[in-house]
Amino acid sequence: MFFRLIFLSTLLSTFLCAHPHVFIDTKVQVLPDKIILTWSFDEMSSAMLMDDYDKNKDKKLDANEVAFMEKDHFKTLEPYSYFMHMSNGKDEFDLKRFSDFNATFDGKKLIYTFAIPKPKFKKYELRFYDAEMYVALIVKKEWLTCKEPIKCKVEGYDADFYYAYKVVVQE
């Protein structure tokens, strides 16, 4: 019994100490035909990714480096639904498709830009979270743009160790 208690305490303390290692400022632009997302990585993650993917060390990403980054880094996030999930209010759906991927460095920050298809629902939510709590996607009101007549709002939960945001869209 004593060893079980120690094991459970260790397991619980590990969970309680979990926190994000990567912080991504997320801009969302809802258009009539697609949703454009812009991820701005924190400086530490950006520096590590720059070191890994800027092969010629010119602090820019050329077309080959962007293509490799998309394949080797971005597409590997598909099993995690790119940390975004679509909901119609009843069910939640994983995201499997994206288009128009691009990556650039702006100063010391890595920027991803890509688009996802809009759902067929008139009202839906785009939820941003990492269930494993390693990545924090942060969405602020000023980073949300909706093309008229679409109405949008952002809601969020930020507890320093767990981040979850959603964009509610009404067409």
PDB file of C-alpha atoms in Angstrom:
ATOM      1  CA  MET A   1       0.000   0.000   0.000  1.00  0.00           C
ATOM      2  CA  PHE A   2       2.828   2.387   0.892  1.00  0.00           C
ATOM      3  CA  PHE A   3       4.496   1.908  -2.506  1.00  0.00           C
ATOM      4  CA  ARG A   4       1.208   2.494  -4.301  1.00  0.00           C
ATOM      5  CA  LEU A   5       0.774   5.749  -2.424  1.00  0.00           C
ATOM      6  CA  ILE A   6       4.296   6.875  -3.367  1.00  0.00           C
ATOM      7  CA  PHE A   7       3.692   5.911  -7.001  1.00  0.00           C
ATOM      8  CA  LEU A   8       0.371   7.791  -7.169  1.00  0.00           C
ATOM      9  CA  SER A   9       1.879  10.831  -5.426  1.00  0.00           C
ATOM     10  CA  THR A  10       4.759  10.913  -7.889  1.00  0.00           C
ATOM     11  CA  LEU A  11       2.418  10.542 -10.842  1.00  0.00           C
ATOM     12  CA  LEU A  12       0.122  13.296  -9.590  1.00  0.00           C
ATOM     13  CA  SER A  13       2.993  15.666  -8.808  1.00  0.00           C
ATOM     14  CA  THR A  14       4.345  15.165 -12.334  1.00  0.00           C
ATOM     15  CA  PHE A  15       0.957  16.120 -13.760  1.00  0.00           C
ATOM     16  CA  LEU A  16       0.668  19.152 -11.508  1.00  0.00           C
ATOM     17  CA  CYS A  17       4.120  20.367 -12.569  1.00  0.00           C
ATOM     18  CA  ALA A  18       3.317  20.136 -16.275  1.00  0.00           C
ATOM     19  CA  HIS A  19       3.461  23.422 -18.116  1.00  0.00           C
ATOM     20  CA  PRO A  20       3.929  24.665 -21.654  1.00  0.00           C
ATOM     21  CA  HIS A  21       7.391  24.692 -23.185  1.00  0.00           C
ATOM     22  CA  VAL A  22       6.354  26.454 -26.396  1.00  0.00           C
ATOM     23  CA  PHE A  23       4.269  29.639 -26.512  1.00  0.00           C
ATOM     24  CA  ILE A  24       2.569  30.632 -29.761  1.00  0.00           C
ATOM     25  CA  ASP A  25       0.747  33.931 -30.262  1.00  0.00           C
ATOM     26  CA  THR A  26      -2.091  33.037 -32.625  1.00  0.00           C
ATOM     27  CA  LYS A  27      -3.796  35.449 -34.997  1.00  0.00           C
ATOM     28  CA  VAL A  28      -7.053  34.286 -36.572  1.00  0.00           C
ATOM     29  CA  GLN A  29      -8.613  35.789 -39.689  1.00  0.00           C
ATOM     30  CA  VAL A  30     -12.046  34.388 -40.610  1.00  0.00           C
ATOM     31  CA  LEU A  31     -12.820  34.978 -44.282  1.00  0.00           C
ATOM     32  CA  PRO A  32     -15.832  33.871 -46.355  1.00  0.00           C
ATOM     33  CA  ASP A  33     -13.929  30.951 -47.920  1.00  0.00           C
ATOM     34  CA  LYS A  34     -11.218  29.992 -45.381  1.00  0.00           C
ATOM     35  CA  ILE A  35      -9.620  30.719 -42.030  1.00  0.00           C
ATOM     36  CA  ILE A  36      -6.075  32.102 -42.052  1.00  0.00           C
ATOM     37  CA  LEU A  37      -3.906  31.467 -39.018  1.00  0.00           C
ATOM     38  CA  THR A  38      -0.648  33.152 -38.111  1.00  0.00           C
ATOM     39  CA  TRP A  39       1.498  31.593 -35.423  1.00  0.00           C
ATOM     40  CA  SER A  40       4.268  33.657 -33.853  1.00  0.00           C
ATOM     41  CA  PHE A  41       6.571  31.436 -31.792  1.00  0.00           C
ATOM     42  CA  ASP A  42       8.297  32.591 -28.616  1.00  0.00           C
ATOM     43  CA  GLU A  43      11.938  33.649 -28.975  1.00  0.00           C
ATOM     44  CA  MET A  44      13.465  30.526 -27.423  1.00  0.00           C
ATOM     45  CA  SER A  45      11.503  28.121 -29.648  1.00  0.00           C
ATOM     46  CA  SER A  46      12.195  30.350 -32.637  1.00  0.00           C
ATOM     47  CA  ALA A  47      15.945  30.269 -31.964  1.00  0.00           C
ATOM     48  CA  MET A  48      15.984  26.477 -31.734  1.00  0.00           C
ATOM     49  CA  LEU A  49      13.921  26.094 -34.913  1.00  0.00           C
ATOM     50  CA  MET A  50      16.058  28.664 -36.741  1.00  0.00           C
ATOM     51  CA  ASP A  51      19.147  26.684 -35.803  1.00  0.00           C
ATOM     52  CA  ASP A  52      17.541  23.460 -37.067  1.00  0.00           C
ATOM     53  CA  TYR A  53      15.994  24.704 -40.325  1.00  0.00           C
ATOM     54  CA  ASP A  54      18.006  27.712 -41.513  1.00  0.00           C
ATOM     55  CA  LYS A  55      20.607  25.474 -43.146  1.00  0.00           C
ATOM     56  CA  ASN A  56      22.633  28.285 -44.777  1.00  0.00           C
ATOM     57  CA  LYS A  57      22.502  30.378 -41.556  1.00  0.00           C
ATOM     58  CA  ASP A  58      21.409  33.584 -43.333  1.00  0.00           C
ATOM     59  CA  LYS A  59      18.539  34.206 -40.847  1.00  0.00           C
ATOM     60  CA  LYS A  60      16.002  33.777 -43.661  1.00  0.00           C
ATOM     61  CA  LEU A  61      14.124  30.763 -44.913  1.00  0.00           C
ATOM     62  CA  ASP A  62      14.423  30.048 -48.620  1.00  0.00           C
ATOM     63  CA  ALA A  63      11.860  27.932 -50.498  1.00  0.00           C
ATOM     64  CA  ASN A  64      13.713  24.668 -49.845  1.00  0.00           C
ATOM     65  CA  GLU A  65      14.050  25.416 -46.129  1.00  0.00           C
ATOM     66  CA  VAL A  66      10.323  26.291 -45.886  1.00  0.00           C
ATOM     67  CA  ALA A  67       9.364  23.074 -47.693  1.00  0.00           C
ATOM     68  CA  PHE A  68      11.573  21.034 -45.361  1.00  0.00           C
ATOM     69  CA  MET A  69      10.189  22.817 -42.280  1.00  0.00           C
ATOM     70  CA  GLU A  70       6.614  22.171 -43.432  1.00  0.00           C
ATOM     71  CA  LYS A  71       7.318  18.465 -43.945  1.00  0.00           C
ATOM     72  CA  ASP A  72       9.611  17.863 -40.980  1.00  0.00           C
ATOM     73  CA  HIS A  73       8.051  20.130 -38.327  1.00  0.00           C
ATOM     74  CA  PHE A  74       4.584  21.415 -39.197  1.00  0.00           C
ATOM     75  CA  LYS A  75       3.034  18.284 -40.749  1.00  0.00           C
ATOM     76  CA  THR A  76       4.153  16.230 -37.748  1.00  0.00           C
ATOM     77  CA  LEU A  77       1.527  18.139 -35.729  1.00  0.00           C
ATOM     78  CA  GLU A  78      -1.349  16.449 -37.609  1.00  0.00           C
ATOM     79  CA  PRO A  79      -1.786  13.692 -34.966  1.00  0.00           C
ATOM     80  CA  TYR A  80      -2.376  16.554 -32.499  1.00  0.00           C
ATOM     81  CA  SER A  81      -4.848  18.246 -34.873  1.00  0.00           C
ATOM     82  CA  TYR A  82      -2.392  21.162 -35.052  1.00  0.00           C
ATOM     83  CA  PHE A  83      -3.545  21.954 -31.479  1.00  0.00           C
ATOM     84  CA  MET A  84      -6.879  23.133 -32.936  1.00  0.00           C
ATOM     85  CA  HIS A  85     -10.265  21.468 -32.978  1.00  0.00           C
ATOM     86  CA  MET A  86     -13.498  22.474 -34.683  1.00  0.00           C
ATOM     87  CA  SER A  87     -16.798  22.105 -32.844  1.00  0.00           C
ATOM     88  CA  ASN A  88     -20.396  22.493 -33.981  1.00  0.00           C
ATOM     89  CA  GLY A  89     -21.575  22.764 -30.375  1.00  0.00           C
ATOM     90  CA  LYS A  90     -22.154  19.013 -30.003  1.00  0.00           C
ATOM     91  CA  ASP A  91     -19.172  17.251 -31.525  1.00  0.00           C
ATOM     92  CA  GLU A  92     -15.515  18.152 -31.782  1.00  0.00           C
ATOM     93  CA  PHE A  93     -13.578  17.461 -34.984  1.00  0.00           C
ATOM     94  CA  ASP A  94      -9.849  17.178 -35.564  1.00  0.00           C
ATOM     95  CA  LEU A  95      -8.238  19.266 -38.284  1.00  0.00           C
ATOM     96  CA  LYS A  96      -6.489  17.235 -40.946  1.00  0.00           C
ATOM     97  CA  ARG A  97      -6.140  19.657 -43.861  1.00  0.00           C
ATOM     98  CA  PHE A  98      -4.379  22.943 -44.344  1.00  0.00           C
ATOM     99  CA  SER A  99      -3.132  24.973 -47.285  1.00  0.00           C
ATOM    100  CA  ASP A 100      -0.955  27.969 -48.127  1.00  0.00           C
ATOM    101  CA  PHE A 101       1.746  27.134 -45.570  1.00  0.00           C
ATOM    102  CA  ASN A 102       4.605  29.604 -45.246  1.00  0.00           C
ATOM    103  CA  ALA A 103       7.325  30.175 -42.666  1.00  0.00           C
ATOM    104  CA  THR A 104       9.457  33.277 -42.129  1.00  0.00           C
ATOM    105  CA  PHE A 105      11.631  34.820 -39.469  1.00  0.00           C
ATOM    106  CA  ASP A 106      10.628  38.280 -38.290  1.00  0.00           C
ATOM    107  CA  GLY A 107      13.445  39.530 -36.121  1.00  0.00           C
ATOM    108  CA  LYS A 108      13.916  36.822 -33.520  1.00  0.00           C
ATOM    109  CA  LYS A 109      10.533  35.160 -34.034  1.00  0.00           C
ATOM    110  CA  LEU A 110       9.489  32.332 -36.295  1.00  0.00           C
ATOM    111  CA  ILE A 111       6.166  33.005 -38.024  1.00  0.00           C
ATOM    112  CA  TYR A 112       3.968  30.284 -39.553  1.00  0.00           C
ATOM    113  CA  THR A 113       1.080  31.307 -41.781  1.00  0.00           C
ATOM    114  CA  PHE A 114      -1.411  28.786 -43.138  1.00  0.00           C
ATOM    115  CA  ALA A 115      -5.090  28.376 -43.953  1.00  0.00           C
ATOM    116  CA  ILE A 116      -7.690  25.826 -42.934  1.00  0.00           C
ATOM    117  CA  PRO A 117     -11.021  25.194 -44.643  1.00  0.00           C
ATOM    118  CA  LYS A 118     -14.135  26.709 -43.123  1.00  0.00           C
ATOM    119  CA  PRO A 119     -16.736  24.268 -41.856  1.00  0.00           C
ATOM    120  CA  LYS A 120     -20.211  24.110 -43.375  1.00  0.00           C
ATOM    121  CA  PHE A 121     -21.842  25.085 -40.061  1.00  0.00           C
ATOM    122  CA  LYS A 122     -23.436  28.505 -39.559  1.00  0.00           C
ATOM    123  CA  LYS A 123     -22.207  28.592 -35.964  1.00  0.00           C
ATOM    124  CA  TYR A 124     -19.038  26.879 -34.831  1.00  0.00           C
ATOM    125  CA  GLU A 125     -16.071  27.123 -32.502  1.00  0.00           C
ATOM    126  CA  LEU A 126     -12.411  26.844 -33.287  1.00  0.00           C
ATOM    127  CA  ARG A 127     -10.754  25.575 -30.115  1.00  0.00           C
ATOM    128  CA  PHE A 128      -7.037  26.015 -29.394  1.00  0.00           C
ATOM    129  CA  TYR A 129      -5.395  23.785 -26.801  1.00  0.00           C
ATOM    130  CA  ASP A 130      -2.780  21.110 -26.228  1.00  0.00           C
ATOM    131  CA  ALA A 131      -4.179  18.352 -24.021  1.00  0.00           C
ATOM    132  CA  GLU A 132      -0.637  17.395 -23.012  1.00  0.00           C
ATOM    133  CA  MET A 133       0.095  20.982 -21.909  1.00  0.00           C
ATOM    134  CA  TYR A 134       3.422  21.371 -23.760  1.00  0.00           C
ATOM    135  CA  VAL A 135       2.241  24.008 -26.227  1.00  0.00           C
ATOM    136  CA  ALA A 136       0.273  27.143 -25.372  1.00  0.00           C
ATOM    137  CA  LEU A 137      -1.577  28.767 -28.260  1.00  0.00           C
ATOM    138  CA  ILE A 138      -2.648  32.210 -27.080  1.00  0.00           C
ATOM    139  CA  VAL A 139      -5.459  34.061 -28.864  1.00  0.00           C
ATOM    140  CA  LYS A 140      -6.270  37.651 -27.911  1.00  0.00           C
ATOM    141  CA  LYS A 141      -9.247  39.751 -28.926  1.00  0.00           C
ATOM    142  CA  GLU A 142      -7.065  42.156 -30.924  1.00  0.00           C
ATOM    143  CA  TRP A 143      -5.629  39.234 -32.922  1.00  0.00           C
ATOM    144  CA  LEU A 144      -9.054  38.164 -34.215  1.00  0.00           C
ATOM    145  CA  THR A 145     -10.408  39.509 -37.523  1.00  0.00           C
ATOM    146  CA  CYS A 146     -13.726  38.539 -39.075  1.00  0.00           C
ATOM    147  CA  LYS A 147     -14.914  39.599 -42.496  1.00  0.00           C
ATOM    148  CA  GLU A 148     -18.422  41.131 -42.411  1.00  0.00           C
ATOM    149  CA  PRO A 149     -21.143  39.863 -42.062  1.00  0.00           C
ATOM    150  CA  ILE A 150     -19.415  37.130 -40.027  1.00  0.00           C
ATOM    151  CA  LYS A 151     -19.449  37.738 -36.269  1.00  0.00           C
ATOM    152  CA  CYS A 152     -16.665  36.412 -34.042  1.00  0.00           C
ATOM    153  CA  LYS A 153     -15.529  36.553 -30.452  1.00  0.00           C
ATOM    154  CA  VAL A 154     -12.675  35.020 -28.516  1.00  0.00           C
ATOM    155  CA  GLU A 155     -12.851  33.423 -25.082  1.00  0.00           C
ATOM    156  CA  GLY A 156      -9.916  32.038 -23.156  1.00  0.00           C
ATOM    157  CA  TYR A 157      -8.551  30.344 -20.110  1.00  0.00           C
ATOM    158  CA  ASP A 158      -5.022  31.118 -18.961  1.00  0.00           C
ATOM    159  CA  ALA A 159      -3.842  29.563 -15.719  1.00  0.00           C
ATOM    160  CA  ASP A 160      -0.075  29.902 -16.325  1.00  0.00           C
ATOM    161  CA  PHE A 161       0.204  26.114 -16.603  1.00  0.00           C
ATOM    162  CA  TYR A 162      -2.738  25.455 -18.929  1.00  0.00           C
ATOM    163  CA  TYR A 163      -3.972  27.571 -21.822  1.00  0.00           C
ATOM    164  CA  ALA A 164      -7.189  27.064 -23.773  1.00  0.00           C
ATOM    165  CA  TYR A 165      -8.886  29.510 -26.111  1.00  0.00           C
ATOM    166  CA  LYS A 166     -11.760  29.372 -28.510  1.00  0.00           C
ATOM    167  CA  VAL A 167     -13.025  31.530 -31.307  1.00  0.00           C
ATOM    168  CA  VAL A 168     -16.808  31.465 -31.649  1.00  0.00           C
ATOM    169  CA  VAL A 169     -18.007  32.192 -35.184  1.00  0.00           C
ATOM    170  CA  GLN A 170     -21.563  33.033 -36.238  1.00  0.00           C
ATOM    171  CA  GLU A 171     -22.365  33.517 -39.914  1.00  0.00           C
TER     172      GLU A 171
END
